[in-house]
Short mmCIF file of C-alpha atoms and ligand atoms in Angstrom, two decimals:
data_model
loop_
_atom_site.label_atom_id
_atom_site.label_comp_id
_atom_site.label_asym_id
_atom_site.label_seq_id
_atom_site.Cartn_x
_atom_site.Cartn_y
_atom_site.Cartn_z
CA MET A 1 -60.14 -6.75 17.93
CA THR A 2 -57.61 -4.72 19.44
CA GLY A 3 -56.53 -4.14 22.98
CA THR A 4 -54.60 -7.20 23.49
CA THR A 5 -51.42 -7.57 25.18
CA VAL A 6 -48.15 -8.61 23.53
CA LEU A 7 -44.97 -9.34 25.17
CA LEU A 8 -41.42 -9.14 23.17
CA LEU A 9 -38.71 -10.61 24.69
CA ASP A 10 -36.05 -8.11 24.43
CA ALA A 11 -37.01 -5.00 22.94
CA ALA A 12 -33.31 -3.02 22.07
CA GLY A 13 -32.67 -4.25 18.60
CA PRO A 14 -34.01 -2.45 15.31
CA GLU A 15 -36.02 -5.98 14.70
CA SER A 16 -37.32 -5.69 18.17
CA ALA A 17 -38.28 -2.11 17.71
CA ALA A 18 -40.14 -2.29 14.71
CA LEU A 19 -42.05 -5.23 16.51
CA ALA A 20 -42.90 -2.99 19.00
CA ARG A 21 -44.03 -0.36 16.38
CA ALA A 22 -46.30 -2.70 14.44
CA ALA A 23 -47.94 -4.26 17.33
CA ALA A 24 -48.66 -0.48 18.91
CA ALA A 25 -49.57 0.27 15.28
CA ARG A 26 -52.41 -2.52 15.47
CA GLY A 27 -53.66 -1.26 19.28
CA HIS A 28 -51.72 -3.66 21.19
CA GLN A 29 -50.46 -3.18 24.30
CA VAL A 30 -46.29 -4.12 24.07
CA HIS A 31 -44.67 -5.14 27.12
CA ALA A 32 -41.09 -6.14 27.14
CA ALA A 33 -38.92 -8.59 28.92
CA THR A 34 -35.42 -7.05 29.38
CA ALA A 35 -32.05 -7.79 30.90
CA ALA A 36 -31.12 -5.16 33.41
CA GLU A 37 -28.12 -4.26 31.08
CA ARG A 38 -30.26 -3.96 27.89
CA PRO A 39 -32.88 -1.48 28.90
CA ALA A 40 -35.72 -1.30 26.28
CA PRO A 41 -36.72 1.69 24.05
CA ALA A 42 -39.46 3.04 26.46
CA PRO A 43 -41.30 5.03 23.64
CA ASN A 44 -44.23 2.58 23.02
CA LEU A 45 -43.91 0.22 25.88
CA ALA A 46 -46.71 -0.04 28.44
CA GLY A 47 -44.62 -1.70 30.95
CA ARG A 48 -41.70 -4.11 31.32
CA VAL A 49 -40.02 -6.87 33.48
CA VAL A 50 -36.45 -7.15 34.15
CA THR A 51 -35.03 -10.47 33.90
CA ASP A 52 -31.85 -12.42 33.80
CA PHE A 53 -31.79 -14.13 30.46
CA ALA A 54 -28.72 -15.98 31.59
CA ARG A 55 -30.50 -17.86 33.87
CA PRO A 56 -33.23 -19.40 31.58
CA ASP A 57 -35.32 -21.49 34.48
CA ARG A 58 -35.36 -18.08 36.64
CA ALA A 59 -36.28 -15.84 33.40
CA VAL A 60 -39.07 -18.49 32.22
CA GLU A 61 -40.60 -18.13 35.60
CA ASP A 62 -40.29 -14.24 35.74
CA ILE A 63 -41.63 -13.73 32.59
CA THR A 64 -44.66 -16.38 32.57
CA ALA A 65 -45.75 -14.74 36.08
CA TYR A 66 -45.71 -11.39 34.72
CA ALA A 67 -47.53 -12.64 31.68
CA ARG A 68 -50.11 -14.04 33.63
CA ARG A 69 -50.52 -11.04 35.69
CA ARG A 70 -50.88 -8.69 32.61
CA GLY A 71 -53.20 -11.25 30.46
CA VAL A 72 -50.68 -11.30 27.66
CA GLU A 73 -51.91 -13.42 24.78
CA ALA A 74 -48.76 -13.20 22.56
CA VAL A 75 -45.04 -13.72 23.01
CA LEU A 76 -42.43 -13.28 20.25
CA THR A 77 -38.63 -12.29 19.93
CA ALA A 78 -36.27 -11.27 17.34
CA ASN A 79 -33.29 -11.78 19.43
CA GLU A 80 -31.38 -14.97 18.17
CA TYR A 81 -30.44 -15.80 21.81
CA LEU A 82 -33.67 -15.91 23.41
CA THR A 83 -35.67 -18.06 20.88
CA GLU A 84 -35.72 -20.96 23.32
CA THR A 85 -36.75 -18.80 25.98
CA ALA A 86 -39.69 -17.73 23.84
CA ALA A 87 -40.90 -21.09 23.14
CA LEU A 88 -40.56 -22.35 26.66
CA VAL A 89 -42.86 -19.23 27.69
CA CYS A 90 -45.33 -19.79 25.15
CA ALA A 91 -45.57 -23.72 26.31
CA GLU A 92 -46.00 -22.49 29.85
CA LEU A 93 -48.72 -19.77 29.04
CA GLY A 94 -50.30 -22.15 26.23
CA LEU A 95 -49.85 -19.49 23.50
CA PRO A 96 -48.98 -20.48 19.94
CA GLY A 97 -45.24 -21.04 19.81
CA ASN A 98 -42.36 -23.16 19.05
CA ASP A 99 -41.69 -26.81 20.36
CA PRO A 100 -40.30 -26.26 23.63
CA HIS A 101 -38.43 -29.73 23.63
CA LEU A 102 -36.72 -28.76 20.18
CA ALA A 103 -36.46 -25.23 20.34
CA HIS A 104 -32.57 -25.52 21.97
CA ALA A 105 -31.77 -27.10 18.39
CA ALA A 106 -32.33 -24.25 16.95
CA ARG A 107 -29.84 -22.36 19.19
CA ASP A 108 -27.05 -25.05 20.11
CA LYS A 109 -25.40 -25.79 16.68
CA ALA A 110 -24.42 -29.11 17.91
CA ALA A 111 -27.67 -30.40 18.76
CA MET A 112 -29.08 -28.62 15.41
CA ALA A 113 -26.34 -30.57 13.51
CA SER A 114 -27.66 -33.55 15.01
CA VAL A 115 -31.41 -32.96 14.59
CA LEU A 116 -31.00 -31.82 10.84
CA THR A 117 -28.97 -34.60 9.92
CA ALA A 118 -31.49 -37.02 11.52
CA ALA A 119 -33.91 -35.38 9.26
CA GLY A 120 -32.13 -35.84 6.20
CA VAL A 121 -31.11 -32.09 5.82
CA HIS A 122 -27.83 -31.76 4.35
CA VAL A 123 -25.51 -30.14 6.41
CA PRO A 124 -21.61 -29.78 6.61
CA CYS A 125 -20.02 -32.46 8.89
CA THR A 126 -20.12 -30.89 12.46
CA ARG A 127 -17.74 -32.07 15.40
CA LEU A 128 -17.89 -30.84 18.80
CA VAL A 129 -14.64 -30.71 20.48
CA HIS A 130 -13.81 -30.28 24.17
CA ASP A 131 -9.84 -30.30 24.13
CA ASP A 132 -6.45 -30.19 22.26
CA ALA A 133 -6.76 -33.94 21.34
CA GLU A 134 -10.07 -33.88 20.24
CA LEU A 135 -9.64 -30.74 18.40
CA HIS A 136 -6.71 -32.29 16.68
CA ASP A 137 -8.84 -35.68 15.92
CA ALA A 138 -11.40 -33.54 14.30
CA LEU A 139 -8.63 -31.58 12.11
CA THR A 140 -7.46 -34.87 10.88
CA ASP A 141 -11.09 -36.29 10.24
CA PRO A 142 -11.14 -36.52 6.51
CA VAL A 143 -14.97 -35.77 6.32
CA VAL A 144 -14.01 -32.22 7.97
CA GLY A 145 -11.05 -31.69 5.77
CA SER A 146 -9.73 -28.15 5.01
CA PRO A 147 -10.31 -25.41 4.89
CA CYS A 148 -12.60 -25.86 8.14
CA VAL A 149 -14.73 -23.60 10.40
CA ILE A 150 -14.42 -23.09 13.97
CA LYS A 151 -16.90 -21.56 15.65
CA PRO A 152 -18.98 -21.34 19.24
CA ILE A 153 -21.95 -23.67 19.91
CA GLY A 154 -24.69 -20.86 20.24
CA GLY A 155 -22.99 -17.80 18.83
CA ALA A 156 -24.45 -14.95 16.21
CA GLY A 157 -23.59 -12.15 14.25
CA SER A 158 -20.53 -13.99 13.23
CA ALA A 159 -18.69 -13.77 16.95
CA GLY A 160 -16.09 -16.48 16.98
CA VAL A 161 -16.50 -17.79 14.02
CA THR A 162 -12.83 -18.64 12.03
CA VAL A 163 -12.55 -19.86 8.63
CA VAL A 164 -9.08 -22.23 9.42
CA THR A 165 -6.86 -23.39 6.44
CA SER A 166 -4.14 -24.60 8.37
CA PRO A 167 -3.62 -26.71 11.37
CA ALA A 168 -1.64 -24.05 12.96
CA GLN A 169 -4.67 -21.96 13.34
CA ALA A 170 -7.09 -23.78 15.14
CA ALA A 171 -5.85 -23.40 18.39
CA ALA A 172 -5.90 -19.96 18.24
CA ALA A 173 -9.19 -20.04 16.35
CA ALA A 174 -10.84 -22.48 19.17
CA ASP A 175 -9.80 -19.95 21.93
CA THR A 176 -11.39 -17.27 19.72
CA ALA A 177 -14.50 -19.43 19.66
CA ARG A 178 -14.52 -19.94 23.53
CA GLU A 179 -14.07 -16.45 24.36
CA ALA A 180 -16.87 -15.50 21.83
CA ARG A 181 -19.53 -17.30 24.05
CA SER A 182 -22.39 -15.21 24.98
CA ARG A 183 -23.61 -14.39 28.64
CA TYR A 184 -26.60 -16.30 27.54
CA ASP A 185 -24.86 -19.60 26.85
CA ARG A 186 -22.12 -19.61 29.47
CA GLY A 187 -23.27 -23.65 30.32
CA ALA A 188 -22.15 -24.70 26.73
CA THR A 189 -18.94 -26.37 26.53
CA GLY A 190 -16.72 -27.06 23.79
CA VAL A 191 -16.30 -25.59 20.26
CA LEU A 192 -17.14 -26.92 17.10
CA VAL A 193 -15.11 -27.82 14.19
CA GLN A 194 -17.14 -27.94 10.85
CA ALA A 195 -16.62 -28.97 7.08
CA TYR A 196 -15.95 -25.78 5.12
CA ALA A 197 -18.98 -25.58 2.59
CA ALA A 198 -18.34 -23.68 -0.72
CA GLY A 199 -20.36 -21.83 -2.41
CA ALA A 200 -22.62 -18.81 -2.86
CA GLU A 201 -24.62 -18.03 0.17
CA TYR A 202 -28.23 -17.21 0.62
CA SER A 203 -30.80 -17.31 3.33
CA VAL A 204 -34.50 -18.18 3.04
CA GLU A 205 -36.87 -16.31 5.05
CA SER A 206 -40.20 -18.21 6.09
CA VAL A 207 -43.01 -18.01 8.35
CA THR A 208 -44.62 -20.96 9.93
CA GLN A 209 -48.25 -20.81 11.03
CA GLU A 210 -49.96 -23.82 12.61
CA GLY A 211 -46.98 -26.01 11.10
CA VAL A 212 -47.57 -24.48 8.06
CA THR A 213 -44.62 -22.82 6.52
CA THR A 214 -44.50 -20.01 3.56
CA HIS A 215 -41.05 -19.40 2.10
CA LEU A 216 -41.51 -15.47 1.66
CA ALA A 217 -38.28 -14.99 -0.13
CA VAL A 218 -34.78 -16.31 -0.66
CA THR A 219 -32.28 -13.61 -0.02
CA ARG A 220 -28.36 -13.27 -1.87
CA LYS A 221 -25.85 -12.36 0.76
CA ALA A 222 -22.34 -10.85 0.39
CA VAL A 223 -19.97 -11.91 2.86
CA THR A 224 -16.18 -10.58 3.24
CA GLY A 225 -13.72 -13.36 2.46
CA GLY A 226 -10.52 -14.54 4.44
CA VAL A 227 -10.69 -15.83 8.06
CA ARG A 228 -13.39 -13.66 9.70
CA ARG A 229 -16.85 -13.81 7.55
CA VAL A 230 -18.77 -10.73 8.25
CA GLU A 231 -22.04 -10.22 6.10
CA THR A 232 -21.58 -6.99 3.85
CA GLY A 233 -25.19 -7.12 2.06
CA HIS A 234 -28.57 -8.95 1.70
CA SER A 235 -30.70 -8.69 -1.21
CA LEU A 236 -33.94 -9.94 -1.99
CA PRO A 237 -35.79 -11.53 -3.80
CA ALA A 238 -32.90 -13.75 -5.13
CA ARG A 239 -33.45 -15.79 -8.13
CA VAL A 240 -32.23 -19.44 -8.42
CA PRO A 241 -32.92 -21.74 -11.10
CA PRO A 242 -36.39 -23.62 -10.38
CA ALA A 243 -34.69 -26.88 -9.53
CA THR A 244 -32.35 -25.23 -7.03
CA GLU A 245 -35.30 -23.48 -5.60
CA THR A 246 -37.44 -26.93 -5.01
CA ALA A 247 -34.47 -28.28 -3.77
CA LEU A 248 -33.76 -25.13 -1.29
CA HIS A 249 -37.54 -25.43 0.00
CA ARG A 250 -37.47 -28.70 0.37
CA GLN A 251 -34.22 -28.86 2.51
CA VAL A 252 -35.45 -25.69 4.60
CA GLY A 253 -38.79 -27.09 5.00
CA ALA A 254 -37.36 -29.97 6.88
CA ALA A 255 -34.96 -27.98 8.77
CA ILE A 256 -37.95 -25.84 10.05
CA ARG A 257 -39.74 -29.03 11.05
CA ALA A 258 -36.73 -30.72 12.48
CA VAL A 259 -36.19 -27.68 14.87
CA GLY A 260 -39.78 -27.80 16.00
CA ILE A 261 -40.46 -24.36 14.71
CA ARG A 262 -44.51 -24.43 14.37
CA HIS A 263 -45.43 -20.38 14.98
CA GLY A 264 -43.25 -17.97 13.86
CA ALA A 265 -40.18 -16.68 11.71
CA SER A 266 -37.13 -18.60 10.60
CA HIS A 267 -34.17 -17.48 9.07
CA THR A 268 -32.18 -20.72 7.15
CA GLU A 269 -28.50 -19.97 5.95
CA VAL A 270 -27.74 -21.94 3.11
CA VAL A 271 -24.66 -22.34 0.88
CA ILE A 272 -25.40 -23.21 -2.69
CA ALA A 273 -22.24 -24.78 -4.48
CA PRO A 274 -21.29 -24.63 -8.05
CA ASP A 275 -23.26 -27.95 -8.85
CA GLY A 276 -26.77 -26.93 -7.47
CA ARG A 277 -26.09 -28.79 -4.10
CA CYS A 278 -27.60 -26.95 -1.01
CA THR A 279 -26.17 -27.09 2.27
CA VAL A 280 -27.98 -25.62 5.26
CA LEU A 281 -25.39 -23.85 7.37
CA GLU A 282 -27.84 -23.04 10.42
CA ILE A 283 -31.38 -22.15 11.23
CA ALA A 284 -32.93 -19.37 13.50
CA ALA A 285 -36.26 -19.52 14.71
CA ARG A 286 -36.68 -16.12 14.21
CA LEU A 287 -36.36 -13.22 11.51
CA GLY A 288 -33.63 -12.60 9.24
CA ALA A 289 -31.66 -9.76 11.14
CA GLY A 290 -29.53 -7.34 9.33
CA HIS A 291 -32.51 -5.13 7.94
CA ILE A 292 -33.90 -8.16 5.98
CA GLY A 293 -37.46 -7.39 7.26
CA ILE A 294 -37.12 -3.98 5.92
CA LEU A 295 -35.99 -5.47 2.49
CA LEU A 296 -39.25 -7.75 2.77
CA GLN A 297 -41.58 -4.69 3.11
CA HIS A 298 -40.07 -2.56 0.15
CA ALA A 299 -39.25 -5.58 -2.39
CA LEU A 300 -42.43 -7.49 -1.62
CA GLY A 301 -44.97 -5.51 0.35
CA ILE A 302 -44.77 -7.93 2.88
CA ASP A 303 -45.31 -6.38 6.76
CA ILE A 304 -43.34 -8.72 8.14
CA PHE A 305 -43.39 -7.33 11.64
CA ALA A 306 -47.23 -6.95 11.80
CA ALA A 307 -47.87 -10.43 10.55
CA LEU A 308 -45.31 -11.85 13.08
CA VAL A 309 -47.34 -10.04 15.83
CA ASP A 310 -50.56 -11.83 14.09
CA VAL A 311 -48.87 -15.30 13.79
CA ALA A 312 -47.99 -14.89 17.86
CA LEU A 313 -51.51 -14.03 18.66
CA GLY A 314 -52.58 -17.17 16.43
CA ARG A 315 -54.36 -14.78 13.96
CA PRO A 316 -54.29 -15.07 10.16
CA ALA A 317 -51.16 -13.19 8.89
CA ALA A 318 -50.78 -11.61 5.44
CA LEU A 319 -47.81 -13.22 3.83
CA ALA A 320 -48.62 -12.61 0.54
CA PRO A 321 -46.40 -10.21 -1.74
CA THR A 322 -47.97 -7.40 -2.66
CA ALA A 323 -45.35 -5.78 -4.82
CA HIS A 324 -42.72 -7.19 -6.93
CA GLY A 325 -39.75 -5.07 -6.59
CA HIS A 326 -36.43 -5.79 -5.41
CA ALA A 327 -34.36 -4.52 -2.51
CA THR A 328 -30.90 -4.28 -0.88
CA VAL A 329 -29.18 -3.58 2.02
CA ARG A 330 -25.58 -2.43 2.09
CA PHE A 331 -23.43 -2.35 5.24
CA VAL A 332 -20.37 0.03 5.79
CA THR A 333 -17.05 -1.33 7.52
CA ALA A 334 -14.04 0.40 8.70
CA PRO A 335 -10.70 0.05 6.55
CA CYS A 336 -8.75 -0.91 9.44
CA ALA A 337 -9.00 -0.34 13.34
CA GLY A 338 -8.54 3.13 15.01
CA ARG A 339 -10.33 6.21 15.60
CA LEU A 340 -13.25 7.26 13.31
CA THR A 341 -12.49 10.89 12.04
CA SER A 342 -14.93 11.35 9.35
CA VAL A 343 -17.66 10.11 7.24
CA ALA A 344 -18.62 11.40 3.66
CA GLY A 345 -21.30 10.48 1.59
CA PHE A 346 -23.36 8.37 3.55
CA PRO A 347 -26.73 8.34 1.83
CA LYS A 348 -29.69 10.19 3.02
CA PRO A 349 -33.08 8.47 3.12
CA GLY A 350 -35.08 9.79 -0.31
CA PRO A 351 -36.89 8.10 -3.19
CA GLY A 352 -35.28 4.84 -3.53
CA VAL A 353 -33.18 4.82 -0.29
CA PRO A 354 -36.25 4.10 2.19
CA PHE A 355 -34.08 3.26 4.91
CA VAL A 356 -30.36 4.29 6.48
CA ARG A 357 -28.75 4.03 9.78
CA TRP A 358 -25.26 5.24 10.87
CA ARG A 359 -24.02 3.56 14.47
CA ALA A 360 -20.41 4.67 14.81
CA ALA A 361 -19.97 8.51 16.30
CA ILE A 362 -17.21 10.10 15.01
CA GLY A 363 -14.27 9.93 17.43
CA SER A 364 -15.37 6.61 18.77
CA PRO A 365 -13.21 3.21 18.42
CA VAL A 366 -13.62 1.43 15.02
CA LYS A 367 -12.62 -1.86 13.94
CA ALA A 368 -11.96 -3.85 10.59
CA ALA A 369 -15.10 -6.03 9.98
CA GLY A 370 -14.40 -9.09 11.89
CA VAL A 371 -17.71 -9.64 13.35
CA ASN A 372 -21.00 -8.13 12.19
CA ALA A 373 -21.03 -5.62 15.31
CA ASP A 374 -18.02 -4.03 13.82
CA ARG A 375 -20.57 -2.51 11.12
CA LEU A 376 -20.61 1.26 10.99
CA GLY A 377 -23.86 1.84 9.39
CA ALA A 378 -26.09 0.42 6.68
CA PHE A 379 -28.43 1.77 4.16
CA VAL A 380 -31.18 -0.03 1.87
CA VAL A 381 -32.09 0.49 -1.82
CA THR A 382 -34.86 -0.54 -3.41
CA GLY A 383 -36.63 -0.41 -6.57
CA PRO A 384 -38.85 -2.16 -9.36
CA ASP A 385 -35.76 -3.65 -11.31
CA ALA A 386 -33.38 -5.78 -9.66
CA ALA A 387 -30.35 -4.65 -12.19
CA GLU A 388 -31.00 -0.95 -11.30
CA VAL A 389 -31.07 -1.27 -7.77
CA GLU A 390 -27.87 -3.34 -7.45
CA GLN A 391 -26.30 -0.23 -9.61
CA ARG A 392 -27.55 2.27 -7.48
CA ALA A 393 -26.41 0.78 -4.15
CA GLU A 394 -22.82 -0.08 -5.69
CA LEU A 395 -22.59 3.59 -6.76
CA LEU A 396 -23.99 4.94 -3.46
CA ALA A 397 -21.19 2.40 -1.63
CA ARG A 398 -18.56 3.96 -3.88
CA GLN A 399 -19.42 7.54 -2.70
CA ILE A 400 -19.05 6.65 1.08
CA HIS A 401 -15.75 7.74 2.39
CA VAL A 402 -14.65 6.73 5.83
CA ARG A 403 -11.70 8.14 7.29
CA VAL A 404 -9.86 6.36 10.22
CA ASP A 405 -7.06 7.46 12.47
CA ALA A 406 -5.54 4.17 12.36
CA ALA A 407 -4.13 2.34 15.11
CA THR A 408 -1.74 0.38 12.98
CA PRO A 409 -1.42 2.24 9.95
CA GLU A 410 0.22 -0.11 7.73
CA LEU A 411 -3.14 -2.23 8.21
CA CYS A 412 -4.87 0.52 6.79
CA GLU A 413 -5.64 1.00 3.13
CA PRO A 414 -3.60 3.51 1.53
CA ASP A 415 -6.24 6.36 1.27
CA GLN A 416 -7.84 5.29 4.56
CA LEU A 417 -11.50 4.90 2.35
CA ASN A 418 -14.11 2.30 3.10
CA SER A 419 -13.62 -0.52 0.79
CA ALA A 420 -16.11 -3.02 2.05
CA SER A 421 -19.73 -2.66 1.54
CA ARG A 422 -19.14 -2.93 -2.24
CA PRO A 423 -20.55 -6.81 -2.60
CA ASP A 424 -20.97 -8.23 -5.58
CA ILE A 425 -24.49 -9.75 -5.20
CA ALA A 426 -25.96 -10.82 -8.46
CA PRO A 427 -29.53 -9.96 -9.00
N1 ATP B 1 -19.29 -24.43 7.68
C1 ATP B 1 -19.22 -23.30 6.72
N2 ATP B 1 -18.80 -23.28 5.79
C2 ATP B 1 -18.63 -22.43 4.96
N3 ATP B 1 -18.70 -21.26 5.57
C3 ATP B 1 -19.02 -20.95 6.66
C4 ATP B 1 -19.55 -22.01 7.72
N4 ATP B 1 -19.78 -21.86 8.69
C5 ATP B 1 -19.68 -20.46 8.97
N5 ATP B 1 -19.20 -20.17 7.70
C6 ATP B 1 -19.10 -18.83 7.27
O1 ATP B 1 -18.79 -17.75 8.11
C7 ATP B 1 -20.31 -16.80 8.61
C8 ATP B 1 -20.70 -16.85 9.96
O2 ATP B 1 -21.07 -18.02 10.24
P1 ATP B 1 -22.28 -18.74 11.33
O3 ATP B 1 -23.66 -18.26 10.28
O4 ATP B 1 -22.19 -19.94 11.57
O5 ATP B 1 -22.27 -17.64 12.16
P2 ATP B 1 -23.13 -17.18 13.19
O6 ATP B 1 -22.52 -16.14 14.35
O7 ATP B 1 -24.42 -17.78 13.37
O8 ATP B 1 -23.43 -15.84 12.10
P3 ATP B 1 -25.27 -15.00 11.88
O9 ATP B 1 -25.84 -14.78 13.31
O10 ATP B 1 -24.44 -13.66 11.23
O11 ATP B 1 -25.68 -15.86 10.90
C9 ATP B 1 -21.11 -17.56 7.88
O12 ATP B 1 -22.30 -16.47 6.99
C10 ATP B 1 -20.18 -17.98 6.74
O13 ATP B 1 -19.85 -17.16 5.53
MG1 MG B 2 -25.04 -17.64 10.39
#
């Protein structure tokens, strides 16, 4: 059963590249739909169609026409911004995909809050505001409370998200959220004001096939504090008390159904309060980014990329763990904004360190972490024992020295060494 044709929407990110590799390794012909400004990494692509994803109707037409010509049998994406387009294309072509009528609710966080609330999922109170009067109204709403979070409607990677602790910060935070709108959701108007959910951050990685969901793992996250929140580490599988896990799976299952995920991955971000109460921050109809796919592979032996290709083809996917280890990814961030002058001690791949990725060139401008895209690099540590893996990751992180010629030296840590990426992720 090889030789089928698979189409990826966007093939440029690491998860997309891994999907392309997995599909090619299974003998499939891999094609991609790409934006002109984001060319696909060419190696294993059999062909591509260039389209403008910012014009979704047009993109769906271009992609379905191309897919029909090429006899495409599966369409999938790892790109957060394209999950609705993927659902619409699958529906047009009659391929396994998510509910095209609900798919926008996994992209538009205002619609998401409505459908999740209606489905009985606990979410932070979310207000959509369009002007200063509505912003003021939301800030004084006792259900929103303080602190609160101001964010774009359809953002990703923490872009434009601000934790606001005083009303004086709100107008600037709303501007930041507005400016962060991506080229894919220019149509969205307004920004969101959301109640702050206090607690520890987790995500649940799930795969749904024919409407039946398998929860693969719970992931513990480390996130920077302060006004801008950036994920600095993920670890899985995270252990939570059985009652909490049951509640978590119930909430996440309801969220998956509510946003119409029927065939494919989902990544649901959740805050667990000290009393065990779960709040769903958001759900995405795609595999978790931040190398979570690699963690699943190394900790649990699940080839998630191959599995997702099978799911998209409507074939049974191998989702059962074949290993029972632990894996963590740590992200390296700059101590302050400036020009990157040197990096020392960044780990090399080897036993127990299956993956490393450095993105920032020496001499290039860097920023202190404000959004996920500011992260400079990442490394994965894996092994059979959770505590040992976390300790090793901790040790490796401490050996990394990032030096920056600071734009504003007083904002830099005294020794200009990297201090982030040392998250406290309890196994
Ligand atoms: N309502 C909230 N309560 C508490 N923290 C929040 C809330 N909303 C956002 N945050 C914090 O801000 C981070 C980024 O927010 P959010 O996940 O909504 O943005 P995003 O752009 O979708 O990011 P990503 O794509 O990385 O998931 C969260 O991981 C969390 O740390
Ligand atoms: Mg998020």
